Coordinates of C-alpha atoms in Angstrom, one line a residue:
X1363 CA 78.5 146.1 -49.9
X1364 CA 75.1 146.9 -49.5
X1365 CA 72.4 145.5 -47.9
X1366 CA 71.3 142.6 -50.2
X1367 CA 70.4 139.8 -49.3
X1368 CA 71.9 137.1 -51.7
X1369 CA 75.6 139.4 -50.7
X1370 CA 74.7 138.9 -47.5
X1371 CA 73.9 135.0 -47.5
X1372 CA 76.7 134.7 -49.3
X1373 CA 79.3 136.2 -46.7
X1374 CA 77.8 133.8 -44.7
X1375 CA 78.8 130.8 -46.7
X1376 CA 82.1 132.3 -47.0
X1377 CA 82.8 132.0 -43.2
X1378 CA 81.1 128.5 -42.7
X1379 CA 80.8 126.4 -45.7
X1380 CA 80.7 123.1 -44.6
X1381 CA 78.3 124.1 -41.6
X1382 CA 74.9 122.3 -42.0
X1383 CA 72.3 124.9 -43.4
X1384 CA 69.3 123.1 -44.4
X1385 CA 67.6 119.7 -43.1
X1386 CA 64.6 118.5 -45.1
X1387 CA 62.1 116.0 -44.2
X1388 CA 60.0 114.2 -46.9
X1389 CA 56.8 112.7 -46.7
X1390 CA 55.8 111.3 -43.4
X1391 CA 56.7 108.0 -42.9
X1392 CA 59.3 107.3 -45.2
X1393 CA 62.5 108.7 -43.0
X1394 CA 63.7 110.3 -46.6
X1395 CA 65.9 113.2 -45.7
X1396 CA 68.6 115.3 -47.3
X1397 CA 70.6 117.2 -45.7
X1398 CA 73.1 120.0 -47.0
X1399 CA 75.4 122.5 -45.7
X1400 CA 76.0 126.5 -46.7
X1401 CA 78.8 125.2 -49.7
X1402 CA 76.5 123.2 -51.0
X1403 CA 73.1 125.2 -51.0
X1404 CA 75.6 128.1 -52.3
X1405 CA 76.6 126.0 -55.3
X1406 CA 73.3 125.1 -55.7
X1407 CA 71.8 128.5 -56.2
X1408 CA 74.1 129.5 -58.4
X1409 CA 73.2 126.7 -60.5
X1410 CA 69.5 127.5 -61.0
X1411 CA 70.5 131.6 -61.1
X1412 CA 72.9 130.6 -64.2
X1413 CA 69.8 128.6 -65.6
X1414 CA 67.1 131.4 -65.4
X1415 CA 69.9 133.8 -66.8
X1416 CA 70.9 131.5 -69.7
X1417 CA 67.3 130.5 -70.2
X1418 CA 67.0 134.7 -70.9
X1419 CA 64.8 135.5 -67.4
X1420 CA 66.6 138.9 -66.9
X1421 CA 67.0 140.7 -63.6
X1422 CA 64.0 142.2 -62.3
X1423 CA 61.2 140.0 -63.9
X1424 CA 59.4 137.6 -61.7
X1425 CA 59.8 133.8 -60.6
X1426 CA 56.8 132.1 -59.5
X1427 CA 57.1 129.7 -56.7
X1428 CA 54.2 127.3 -57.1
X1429 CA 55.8 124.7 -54.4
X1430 CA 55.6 122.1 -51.4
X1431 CA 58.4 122.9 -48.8
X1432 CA 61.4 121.5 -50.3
X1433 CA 65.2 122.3 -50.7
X1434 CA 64.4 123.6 -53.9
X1435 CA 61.9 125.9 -52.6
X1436 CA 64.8 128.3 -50.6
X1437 CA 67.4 126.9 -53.4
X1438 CA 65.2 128.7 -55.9
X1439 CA 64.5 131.7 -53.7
X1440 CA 68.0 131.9 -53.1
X1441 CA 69.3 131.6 -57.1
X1442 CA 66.9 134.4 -57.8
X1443 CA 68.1 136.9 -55.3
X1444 CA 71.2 135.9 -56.8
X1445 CA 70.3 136.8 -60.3
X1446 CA 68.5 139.8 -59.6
X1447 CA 64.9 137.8 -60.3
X1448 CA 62.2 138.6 -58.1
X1449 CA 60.6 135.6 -56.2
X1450 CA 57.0 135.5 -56.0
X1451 CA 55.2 133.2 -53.5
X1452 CA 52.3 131.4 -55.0
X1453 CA 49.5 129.6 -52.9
X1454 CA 49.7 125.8 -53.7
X1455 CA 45.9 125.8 -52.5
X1456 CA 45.2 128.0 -55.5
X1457 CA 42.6 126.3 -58.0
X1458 CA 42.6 127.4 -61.8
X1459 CA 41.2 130.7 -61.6
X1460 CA 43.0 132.0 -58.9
X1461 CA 46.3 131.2 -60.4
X1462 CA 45.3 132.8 -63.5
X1463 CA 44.9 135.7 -61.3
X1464 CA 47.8 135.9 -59.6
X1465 CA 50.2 134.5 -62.2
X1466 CA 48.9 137.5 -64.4
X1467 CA 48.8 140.0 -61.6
X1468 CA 52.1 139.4 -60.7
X1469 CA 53.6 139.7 -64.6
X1470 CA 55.6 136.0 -63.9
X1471 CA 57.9 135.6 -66.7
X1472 CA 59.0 132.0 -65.2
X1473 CA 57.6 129.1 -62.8
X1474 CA 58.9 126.7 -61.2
X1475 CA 56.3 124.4 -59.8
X1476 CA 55.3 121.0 -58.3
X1477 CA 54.5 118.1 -61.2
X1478 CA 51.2 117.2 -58.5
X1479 CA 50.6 120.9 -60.0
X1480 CA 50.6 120.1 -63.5
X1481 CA 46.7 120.2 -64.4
X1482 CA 46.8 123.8 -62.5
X1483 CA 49.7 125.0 -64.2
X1484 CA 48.5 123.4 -68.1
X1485 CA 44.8 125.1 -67.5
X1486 CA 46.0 128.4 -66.4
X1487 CA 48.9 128.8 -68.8
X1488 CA 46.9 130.1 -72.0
X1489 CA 45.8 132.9 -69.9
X1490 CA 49.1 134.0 -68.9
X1491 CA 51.1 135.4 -72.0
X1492 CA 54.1 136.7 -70.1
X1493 CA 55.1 133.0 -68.8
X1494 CA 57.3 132.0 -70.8
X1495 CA 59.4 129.4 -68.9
X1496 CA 58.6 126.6 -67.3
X1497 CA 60.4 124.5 -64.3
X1498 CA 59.4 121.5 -62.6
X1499 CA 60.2 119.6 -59.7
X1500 CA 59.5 115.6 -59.7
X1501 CA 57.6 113.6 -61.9
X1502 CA 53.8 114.4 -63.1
X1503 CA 51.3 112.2 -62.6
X1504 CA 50.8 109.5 -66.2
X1505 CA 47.0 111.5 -66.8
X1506 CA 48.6 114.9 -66.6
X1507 CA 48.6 117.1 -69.9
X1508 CA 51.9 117.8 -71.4
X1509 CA 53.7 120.9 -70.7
X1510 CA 56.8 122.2 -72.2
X1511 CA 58.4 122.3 -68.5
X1512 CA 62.5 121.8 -67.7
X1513 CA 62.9 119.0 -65.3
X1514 CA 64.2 121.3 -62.0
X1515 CA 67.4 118.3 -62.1
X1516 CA 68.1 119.5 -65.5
X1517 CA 67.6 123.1 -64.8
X1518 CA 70.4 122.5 -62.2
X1519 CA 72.7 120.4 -64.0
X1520 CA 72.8 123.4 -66.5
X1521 CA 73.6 126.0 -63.8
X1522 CA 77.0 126.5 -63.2
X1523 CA 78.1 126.1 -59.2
X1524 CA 80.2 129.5 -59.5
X1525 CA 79.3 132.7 -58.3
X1526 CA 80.2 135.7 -61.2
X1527 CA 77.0 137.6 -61.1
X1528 CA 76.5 141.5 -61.8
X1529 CA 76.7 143.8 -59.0
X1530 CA 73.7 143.4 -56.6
X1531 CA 71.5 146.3 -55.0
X1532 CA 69.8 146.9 -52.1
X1533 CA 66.9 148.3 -54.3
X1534 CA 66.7 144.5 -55.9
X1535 CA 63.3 143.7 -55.1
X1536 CA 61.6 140.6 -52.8
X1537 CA 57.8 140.4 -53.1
X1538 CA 55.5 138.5 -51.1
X1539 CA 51.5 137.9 -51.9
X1540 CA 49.2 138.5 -49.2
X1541 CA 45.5 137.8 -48.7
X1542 CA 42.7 135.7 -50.6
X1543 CA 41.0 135.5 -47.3
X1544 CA 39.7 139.5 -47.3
X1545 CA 39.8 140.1 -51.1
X1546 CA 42.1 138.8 -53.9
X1547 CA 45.7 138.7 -53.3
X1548 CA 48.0 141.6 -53.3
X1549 CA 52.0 141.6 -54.1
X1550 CA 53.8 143.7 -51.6
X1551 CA 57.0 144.7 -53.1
X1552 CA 60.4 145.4 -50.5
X1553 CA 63.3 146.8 -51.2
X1554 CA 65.7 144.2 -50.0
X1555 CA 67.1 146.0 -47.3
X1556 CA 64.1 147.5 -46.0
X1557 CA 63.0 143.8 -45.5
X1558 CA 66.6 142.8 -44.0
X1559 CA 65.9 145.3 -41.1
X1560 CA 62.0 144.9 -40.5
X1561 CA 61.8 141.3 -41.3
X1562 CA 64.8 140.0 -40.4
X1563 CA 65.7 141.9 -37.5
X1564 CA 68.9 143.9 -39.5
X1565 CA 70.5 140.0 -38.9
X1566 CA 69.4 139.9 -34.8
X1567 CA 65.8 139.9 -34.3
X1568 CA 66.3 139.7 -30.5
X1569 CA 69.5 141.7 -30.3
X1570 CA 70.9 144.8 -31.9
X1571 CA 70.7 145.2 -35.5
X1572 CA 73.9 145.4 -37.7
X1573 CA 75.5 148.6 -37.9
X1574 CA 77.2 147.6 -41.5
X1575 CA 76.2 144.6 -44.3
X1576 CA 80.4 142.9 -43.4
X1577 CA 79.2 143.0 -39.3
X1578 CA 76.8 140.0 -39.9
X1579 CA 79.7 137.6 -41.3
X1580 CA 81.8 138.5 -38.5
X1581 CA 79.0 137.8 -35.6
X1582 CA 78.5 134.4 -37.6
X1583 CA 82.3 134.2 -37.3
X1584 CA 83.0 134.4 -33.6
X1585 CA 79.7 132.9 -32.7
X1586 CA 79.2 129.3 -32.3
X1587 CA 76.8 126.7 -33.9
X1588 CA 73.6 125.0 -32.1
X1589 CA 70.4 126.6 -33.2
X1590 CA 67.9 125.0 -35.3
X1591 CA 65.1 126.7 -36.7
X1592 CA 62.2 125.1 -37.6
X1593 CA 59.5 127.1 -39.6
X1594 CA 56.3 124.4 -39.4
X1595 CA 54.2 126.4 -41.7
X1596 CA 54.3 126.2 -46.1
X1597 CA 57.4 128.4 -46.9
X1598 CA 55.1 129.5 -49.4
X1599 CA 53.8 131.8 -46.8
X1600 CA 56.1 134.9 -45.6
X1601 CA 56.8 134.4 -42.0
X1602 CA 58.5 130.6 -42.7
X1603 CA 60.6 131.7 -45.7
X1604 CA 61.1 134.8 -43.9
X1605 CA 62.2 132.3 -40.4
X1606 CA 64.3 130.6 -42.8
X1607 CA 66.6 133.2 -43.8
X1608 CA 67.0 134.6 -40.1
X1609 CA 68.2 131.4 -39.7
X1610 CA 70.4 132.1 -42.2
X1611 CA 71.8 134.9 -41.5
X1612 CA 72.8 133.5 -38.1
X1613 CA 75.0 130.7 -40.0
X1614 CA 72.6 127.9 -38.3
X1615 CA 70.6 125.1 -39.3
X1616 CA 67.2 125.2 -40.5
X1617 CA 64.8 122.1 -40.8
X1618 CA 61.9 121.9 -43.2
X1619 CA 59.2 119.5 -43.5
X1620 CA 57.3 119.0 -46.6
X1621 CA 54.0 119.4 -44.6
X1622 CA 52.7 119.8 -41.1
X1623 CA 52.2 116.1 -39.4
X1624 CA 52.2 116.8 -35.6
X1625 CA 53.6 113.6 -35.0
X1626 CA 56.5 113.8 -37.5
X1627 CA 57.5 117.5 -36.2
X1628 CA 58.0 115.9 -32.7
X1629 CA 59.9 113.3 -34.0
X1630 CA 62.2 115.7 -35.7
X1631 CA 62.3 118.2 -32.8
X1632 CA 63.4 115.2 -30.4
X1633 CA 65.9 113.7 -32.6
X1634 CA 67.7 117.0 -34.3
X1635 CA 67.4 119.0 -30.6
X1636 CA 65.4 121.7 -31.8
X1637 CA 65.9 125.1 -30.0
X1638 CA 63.1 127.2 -31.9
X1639 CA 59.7 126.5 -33.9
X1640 CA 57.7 128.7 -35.2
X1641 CA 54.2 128.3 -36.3
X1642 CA 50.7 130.1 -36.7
X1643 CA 48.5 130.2 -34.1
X1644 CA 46.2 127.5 -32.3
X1645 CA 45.1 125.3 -35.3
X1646 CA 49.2 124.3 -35.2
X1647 CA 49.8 124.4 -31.7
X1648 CA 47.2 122.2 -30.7
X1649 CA 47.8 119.0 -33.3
X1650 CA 51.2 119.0 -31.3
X1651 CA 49.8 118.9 -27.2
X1652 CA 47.1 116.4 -28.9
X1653 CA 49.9 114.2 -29.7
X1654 CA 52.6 115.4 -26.9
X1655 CA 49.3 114.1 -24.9
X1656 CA 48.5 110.7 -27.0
X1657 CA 50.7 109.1 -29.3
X1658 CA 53.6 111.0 -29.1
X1659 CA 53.5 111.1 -25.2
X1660 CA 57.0 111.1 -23.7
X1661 CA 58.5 112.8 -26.7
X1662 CA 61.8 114.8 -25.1
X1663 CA 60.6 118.3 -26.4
X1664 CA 64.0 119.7 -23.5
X1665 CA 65.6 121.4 -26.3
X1666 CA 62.7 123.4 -27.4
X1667 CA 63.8 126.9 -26.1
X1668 CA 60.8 129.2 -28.0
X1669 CA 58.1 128.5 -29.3
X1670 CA 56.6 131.7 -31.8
X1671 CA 53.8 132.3 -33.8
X1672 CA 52.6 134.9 -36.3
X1673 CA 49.3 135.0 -38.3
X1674 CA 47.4 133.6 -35.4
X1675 CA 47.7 133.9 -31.7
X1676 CA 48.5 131.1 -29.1
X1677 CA 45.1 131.5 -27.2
X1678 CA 45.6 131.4 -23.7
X1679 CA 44.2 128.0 -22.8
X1680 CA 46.1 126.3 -25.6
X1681 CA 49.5 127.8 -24.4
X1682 CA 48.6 126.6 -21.0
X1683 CA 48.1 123.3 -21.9
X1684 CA 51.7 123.2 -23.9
X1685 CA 53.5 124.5 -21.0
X1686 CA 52.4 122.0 -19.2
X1687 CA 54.2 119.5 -21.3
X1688 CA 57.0 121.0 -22.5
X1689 CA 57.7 123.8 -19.5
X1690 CA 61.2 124.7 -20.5
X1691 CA 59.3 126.7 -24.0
X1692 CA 59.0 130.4 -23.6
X1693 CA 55.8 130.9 -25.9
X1694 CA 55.9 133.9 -27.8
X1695 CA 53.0 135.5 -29.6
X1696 CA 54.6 138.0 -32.3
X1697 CA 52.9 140.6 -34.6
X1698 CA 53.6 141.6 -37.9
X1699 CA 52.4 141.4 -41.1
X1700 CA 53.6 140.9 -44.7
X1701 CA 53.4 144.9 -44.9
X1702 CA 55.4 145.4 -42.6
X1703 CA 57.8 143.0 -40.8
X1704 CA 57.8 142.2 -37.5
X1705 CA 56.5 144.9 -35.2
X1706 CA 56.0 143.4 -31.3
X1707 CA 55.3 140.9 -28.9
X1708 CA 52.3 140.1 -26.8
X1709 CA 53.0 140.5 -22.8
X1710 CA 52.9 138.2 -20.4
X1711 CA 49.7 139.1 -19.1
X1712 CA 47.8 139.3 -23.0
X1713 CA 45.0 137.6 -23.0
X1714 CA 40.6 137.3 -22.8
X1715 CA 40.6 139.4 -19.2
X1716 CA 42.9 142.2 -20.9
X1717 CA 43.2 141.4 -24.9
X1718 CA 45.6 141.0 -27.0
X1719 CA 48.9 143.5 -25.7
X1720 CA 51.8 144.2 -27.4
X1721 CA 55.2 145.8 -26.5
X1722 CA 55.8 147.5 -30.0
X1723 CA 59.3 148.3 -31.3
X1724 CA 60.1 152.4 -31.6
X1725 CA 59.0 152.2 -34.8
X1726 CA 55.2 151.4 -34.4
X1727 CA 52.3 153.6 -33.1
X1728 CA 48.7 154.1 -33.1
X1729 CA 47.7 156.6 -35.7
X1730 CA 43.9 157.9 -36.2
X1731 CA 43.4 157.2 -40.0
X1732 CA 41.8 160.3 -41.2
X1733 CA 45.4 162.4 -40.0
X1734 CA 48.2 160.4 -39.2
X1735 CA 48.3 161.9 -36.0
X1736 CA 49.3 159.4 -32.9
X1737 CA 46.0 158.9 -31.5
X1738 CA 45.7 159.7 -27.5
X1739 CA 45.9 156.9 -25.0
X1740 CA 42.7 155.0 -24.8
X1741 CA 41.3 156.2 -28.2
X1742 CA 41.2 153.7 -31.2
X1743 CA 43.5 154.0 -34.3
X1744 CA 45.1 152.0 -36.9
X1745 CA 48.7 150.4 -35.9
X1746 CA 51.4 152.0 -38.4
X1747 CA 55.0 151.6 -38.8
X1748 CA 57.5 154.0 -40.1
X1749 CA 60.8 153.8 -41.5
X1750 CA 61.8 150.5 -43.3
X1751 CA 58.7 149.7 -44.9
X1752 CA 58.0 148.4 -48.4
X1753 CA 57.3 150.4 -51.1
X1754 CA 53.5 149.5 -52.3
X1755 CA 51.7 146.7 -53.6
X1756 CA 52.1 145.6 -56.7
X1757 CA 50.0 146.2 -59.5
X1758 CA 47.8 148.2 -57.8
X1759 CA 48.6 152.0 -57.4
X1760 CA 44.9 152.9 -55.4
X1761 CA 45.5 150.1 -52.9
X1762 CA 48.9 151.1 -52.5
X1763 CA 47.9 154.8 -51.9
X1764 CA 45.1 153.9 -49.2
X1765 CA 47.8 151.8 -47.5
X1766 CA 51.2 153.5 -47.4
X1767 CA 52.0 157.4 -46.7
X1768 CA 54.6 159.9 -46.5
X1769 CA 55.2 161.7 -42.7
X1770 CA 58.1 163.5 -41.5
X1771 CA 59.9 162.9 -44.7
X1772 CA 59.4 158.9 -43.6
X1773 CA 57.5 156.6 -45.1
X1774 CA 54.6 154.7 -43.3
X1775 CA 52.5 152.0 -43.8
X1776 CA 49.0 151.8 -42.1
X1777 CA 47.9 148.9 -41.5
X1778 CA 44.1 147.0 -41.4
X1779 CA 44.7 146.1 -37.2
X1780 CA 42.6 148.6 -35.0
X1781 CA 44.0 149.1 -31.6
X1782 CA 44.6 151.7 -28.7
X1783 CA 47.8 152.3 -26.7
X1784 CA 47.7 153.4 -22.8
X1785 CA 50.3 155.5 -21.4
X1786 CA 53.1 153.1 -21.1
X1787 CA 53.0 152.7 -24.6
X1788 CA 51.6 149.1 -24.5
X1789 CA 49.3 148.6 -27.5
X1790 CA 45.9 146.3 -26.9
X1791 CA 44.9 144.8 -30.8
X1792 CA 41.4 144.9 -31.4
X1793 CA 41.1 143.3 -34.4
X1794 CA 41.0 143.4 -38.2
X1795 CA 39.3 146.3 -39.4
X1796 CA 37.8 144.7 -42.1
X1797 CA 36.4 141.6 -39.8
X1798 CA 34.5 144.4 -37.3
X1799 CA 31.2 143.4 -36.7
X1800 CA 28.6 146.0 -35.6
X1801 CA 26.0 144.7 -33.6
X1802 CA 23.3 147.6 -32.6
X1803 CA 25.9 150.4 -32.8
X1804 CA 28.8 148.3 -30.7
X1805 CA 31.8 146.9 -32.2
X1806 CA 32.9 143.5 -32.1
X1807 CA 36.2 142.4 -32.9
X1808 CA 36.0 138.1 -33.9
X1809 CA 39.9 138.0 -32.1
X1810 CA 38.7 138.6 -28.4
X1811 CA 35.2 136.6 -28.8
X1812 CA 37.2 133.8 -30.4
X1813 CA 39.6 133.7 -27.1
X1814 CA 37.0 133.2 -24.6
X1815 CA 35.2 130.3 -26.8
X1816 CA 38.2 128.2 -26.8
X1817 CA 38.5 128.6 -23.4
X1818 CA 35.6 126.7 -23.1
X1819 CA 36.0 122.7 -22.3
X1820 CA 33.7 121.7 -25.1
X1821 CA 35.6 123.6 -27.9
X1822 CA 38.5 123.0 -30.1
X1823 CA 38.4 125.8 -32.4
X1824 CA 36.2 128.8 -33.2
X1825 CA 35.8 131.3 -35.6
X1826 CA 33.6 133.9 -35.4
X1827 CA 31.8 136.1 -37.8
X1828 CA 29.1 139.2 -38.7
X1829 CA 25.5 137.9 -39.9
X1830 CA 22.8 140.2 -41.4
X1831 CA 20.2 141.1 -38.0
X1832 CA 16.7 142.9 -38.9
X1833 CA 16.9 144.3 -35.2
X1834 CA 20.5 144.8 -34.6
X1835 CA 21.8 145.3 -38.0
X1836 CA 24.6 142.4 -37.5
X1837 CA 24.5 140.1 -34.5
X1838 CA 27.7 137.4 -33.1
X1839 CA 27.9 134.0 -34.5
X1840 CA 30.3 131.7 -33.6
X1841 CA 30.9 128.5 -35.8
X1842 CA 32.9 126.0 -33.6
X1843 CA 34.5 122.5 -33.8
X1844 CA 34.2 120.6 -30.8
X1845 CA 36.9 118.9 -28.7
X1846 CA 36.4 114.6 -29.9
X1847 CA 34.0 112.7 -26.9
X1848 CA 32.9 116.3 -26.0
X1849 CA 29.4 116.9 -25.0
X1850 CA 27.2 118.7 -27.4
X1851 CA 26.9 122.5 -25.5
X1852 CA 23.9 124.6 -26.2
X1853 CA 23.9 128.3 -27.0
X1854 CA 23.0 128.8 -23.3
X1855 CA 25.6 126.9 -22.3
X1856 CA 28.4 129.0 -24.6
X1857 CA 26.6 132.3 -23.5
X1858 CA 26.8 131.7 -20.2
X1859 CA 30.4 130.8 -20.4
X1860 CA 31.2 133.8 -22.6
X1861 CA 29.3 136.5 -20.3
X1862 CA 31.8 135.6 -17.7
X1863 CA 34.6 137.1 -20.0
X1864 CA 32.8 139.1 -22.4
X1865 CA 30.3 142.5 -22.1
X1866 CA 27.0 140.9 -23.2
X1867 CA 27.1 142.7 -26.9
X1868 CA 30.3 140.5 -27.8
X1869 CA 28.4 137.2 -26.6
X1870 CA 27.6 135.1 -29.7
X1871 CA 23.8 135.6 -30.3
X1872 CA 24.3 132.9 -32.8
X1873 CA 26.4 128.8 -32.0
X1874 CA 27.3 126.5 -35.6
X1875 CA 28.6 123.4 -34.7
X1876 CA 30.7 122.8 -37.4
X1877 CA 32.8 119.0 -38.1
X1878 CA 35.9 121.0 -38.8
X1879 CA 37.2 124.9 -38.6
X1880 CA 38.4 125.8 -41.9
X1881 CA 41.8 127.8 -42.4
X1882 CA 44.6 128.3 -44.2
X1883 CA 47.2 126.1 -44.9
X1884 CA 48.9 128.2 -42.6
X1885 CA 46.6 128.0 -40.1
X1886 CA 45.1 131.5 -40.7
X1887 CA 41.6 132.2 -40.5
X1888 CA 39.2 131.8 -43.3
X1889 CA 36.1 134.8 -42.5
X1890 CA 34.8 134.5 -45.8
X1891 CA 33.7 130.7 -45.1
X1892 CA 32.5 131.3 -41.5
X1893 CA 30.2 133.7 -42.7
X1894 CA 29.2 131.7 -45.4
X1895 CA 28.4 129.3 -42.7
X1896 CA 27.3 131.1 -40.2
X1897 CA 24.6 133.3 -42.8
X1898 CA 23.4 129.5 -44.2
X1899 CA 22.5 128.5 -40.6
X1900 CA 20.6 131.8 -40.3
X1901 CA 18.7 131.3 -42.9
X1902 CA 18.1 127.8 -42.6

């Protein structure tokens, strides 16, 4: 057996059916629930990989997933890897035109979407030649335009529950869509096991990896049950889907929500014992202490063991606020991208005094750009990784060539992060690349400006951006939200407490008060609006 993933979900079903695999929570409120166990998700992939078969979507064309979190969401990631059909995450934010972009960029033969989705779906349809099947899940709305769809019930009922696919390959492909807040979205295609060992940890993200694809059935085997993973986040977004199936692969539960209500996630971690959550940075980490500290006081968190985020950092004031309520949560800022996996954890002391420091696995370095070569401690690079990394982006063979390279008969990716790395080998992230502002010859990286803002009593969240400066070519704005019955500070006020943490060419030369940061629905930063924002204050 290779390394595949469907062969390998489905040696873990084989050693615990009737464990519980998959809790889902419905819309807030309503207590609606469904719960079902590795048998039964099993059975239900098969049904929906029979459908796409018999419905003529042949192995190797691509599956859009145009979806709320739902069972359906991982039963249909699932019935594709099954059937050799490549999932595609789409962005439920996405309006007409972006679809159309994406839908076509990514050559999807099939859909399967949300009926709240219809309108999208019916506008961007005629633009989209190669979609030729349809599947949706619930009900449209009466006004919504009629669209030759299979009800996603239907679909299943059609699907046998039995296994007898073709042979499987560790060259099957997984692709996940990244960006739309830097430049359009790109599909970044992995080999299946190249994203078993740098995404999922080679089936133990914290251990040692497997040495063979039959080793992860037997740790599932002789281990025990009691972990529940909770990926907070849209699945439609790689890290959850991606937390999902590490769950997986451990035989444990996972619990999905439909979306992110603070107040229903601590209801869920209390009552279901919760060991790990993962999430994106501050914009979901603070929701939760606002209601650990209001509504939701006295919530029994005692089960919560981690507490991880990628996408986003935990900034140091925000983590020391949770640890004060739930004290028993290691919090764990991890890096890693959709191009390449997981790649480290911040240290204990990461943070505005010292930045953003990561121990790296073996795998990562700090290459100058222009060579390749490992850049020398202290000097600034690009953070690569080697090894098990995917194999381009698809659709696009220049972005693919500016981005991955061969080395030492390895493959690399370089990534967009700038960063140095001092002689223990602990790497400092500057920032994005792309986000760099250059303020009268300096560089300024938005991550380490953005840190000491929210230290500040006044603020809730910050963004900061570059904006057009006759004197100093850019100059620092930062656009923040304030904290609700927080006074109103002045730029001096913000400068002041920013020069006590920052050289004075990072202090914001620019303050936007703004009613509300906007993000992702992931929580990850939107630049392109803080600029916006920022360059409209300017002006005005």
């Amino acid at each position: 057996m290779e390394y595949n993933l469907a062969d390998l979900f489905e040696s873990v079903v084989d050693v615990v059916p009737d464990r519980e695999a998959l809790l889902y929570v419905d819309h807030p409120g309503t207590g609606a629930e469904r719960r079902v166990t590795y048998a039964q998700l099993d059975a239900a992939a098969n049904r929906i990989a029979h459908h796409l078969l018999d419905s003529d979507i042949r192995p190797g064309e691509h599956l859009g997933l145009h979806l709320y979190n739902g069972v359906e969401y991982l039963q249909t990631v699932l019935g594709c890897l099954k059937a050799r059909v490549v999932p595609v995450n789409v962005n439920y934010r996405y309006v007409e035109e972006e679809l159309v972009y994406l839908y076509r960029d990514a050559d999807l033969a099939a859909l399967v979407f949300d009926a709240e989705f219809t309108e999208r779906v019916a506008g961007a349809l005629p633009h989209t030649e190669k979609l030729r099947h349809l599947i949706r899940v619930g009900q449209p709305p009466e006004e919504a335009p009629a669209l030759d769809a299979v009800p996603f019930a239907e679909a299943e009922a059609a699907g046998s529950a039995e296994r007898g696919f073709a042979p499987r390959s560790a060259d099957d492909l997984f692709i996940i869509y990244t960006g739309g807040t830097t430049g359009m979205p790109k599909g970044v295609m992995w080999r299946q096991e190249d994203l078993f060992f740098s995404g999922l940890g080679g089936g133990a993200p914290t251990g040692e990896p497997v040495g063979r694809p039959e080793e992860l059935a037997e740790r599932v085997a002789a281990g025990g049950e009691g972990i529940t993973f909770f990926p907070t986040p849209p699945l439609m977004h790689g890290t959850s889907t991606l937390t999902a199936f590490i769950g997986f692969n451990f035989g444990q539960r996972v619990v999905i929500h439909r979306k992110f209500v603070p107040e229903e996630v601590l209801r869920t971690i209390e009552k279901e014992r919760v060991t790990s959550v993962s999430l994106v940075g501050d914009a979901m980490l603070r929701p939760l202490i606002d209601a650990l500290s209001g509504p939701m006081k006295g919530t029994d968190c005692s089960s919560v063991f981690s507490v991880s985020s990628s996408g986003a950092i935990m900034s140091e004031t925000v983590r020391a606020q949770f640890s004060a309520l739930v004290p028993n949560a290691m919090l764990l800022n991890n890096f890693g991208s959709s191009e390449s996996g997981f790649n480290g954890t911040a240290t204990d002391d990461s943070g505005p005094d010292k930045g953003f420091r990561l121990r790296v696995n073996s795998r990562t370095a700090v290459v100058d750009p222009a060579t390749y070569e490992p850049v020398k401690p202290g000097e600034p690079g690009r953070i690569a990784q080697r090894g098990h990394v995917p194999l381009g982006y698809y659709n696009d063979p220049a972005k693919t060539a500016d981005t991955f390279f061969q080395k030492d008969g390895e493959r690399w990716v370089l990534l967009g992060d700038m960063a140095t790395v001092d002689e223990e080998g602990i790497v400092t992230v500057l920032g994005r690349g792309s986000q760099c502002i250059n303020t009268g010859g300096e560089k300024v990286y938005p991550e380490e400006v953005e840190q000491a803002l929210k230290s500040h009593p006044d603020v809730y969240d910050a963004l900061v951006a570059g904006v057009p400066d006759a004197k100093w070519g850019n100059h620092v704005a930062a656009v923040v939200q304030l904290r609700e019955g927080a006074g109103t500070p002045s730029l001096d006020d913000i400068q002041s407490h920013c020069r006590t943490r920052l050289a004075g060419y990072k202090v914001p030369r620019q303050l936007v008060i703004a009613p509300s940061i906007q993000r992702s629905p992931s929580g990850k930063a939107d630049y392109r609006w803080a600029r916006a924002v920022a360059a409209e204050s300017a002006t005005g």
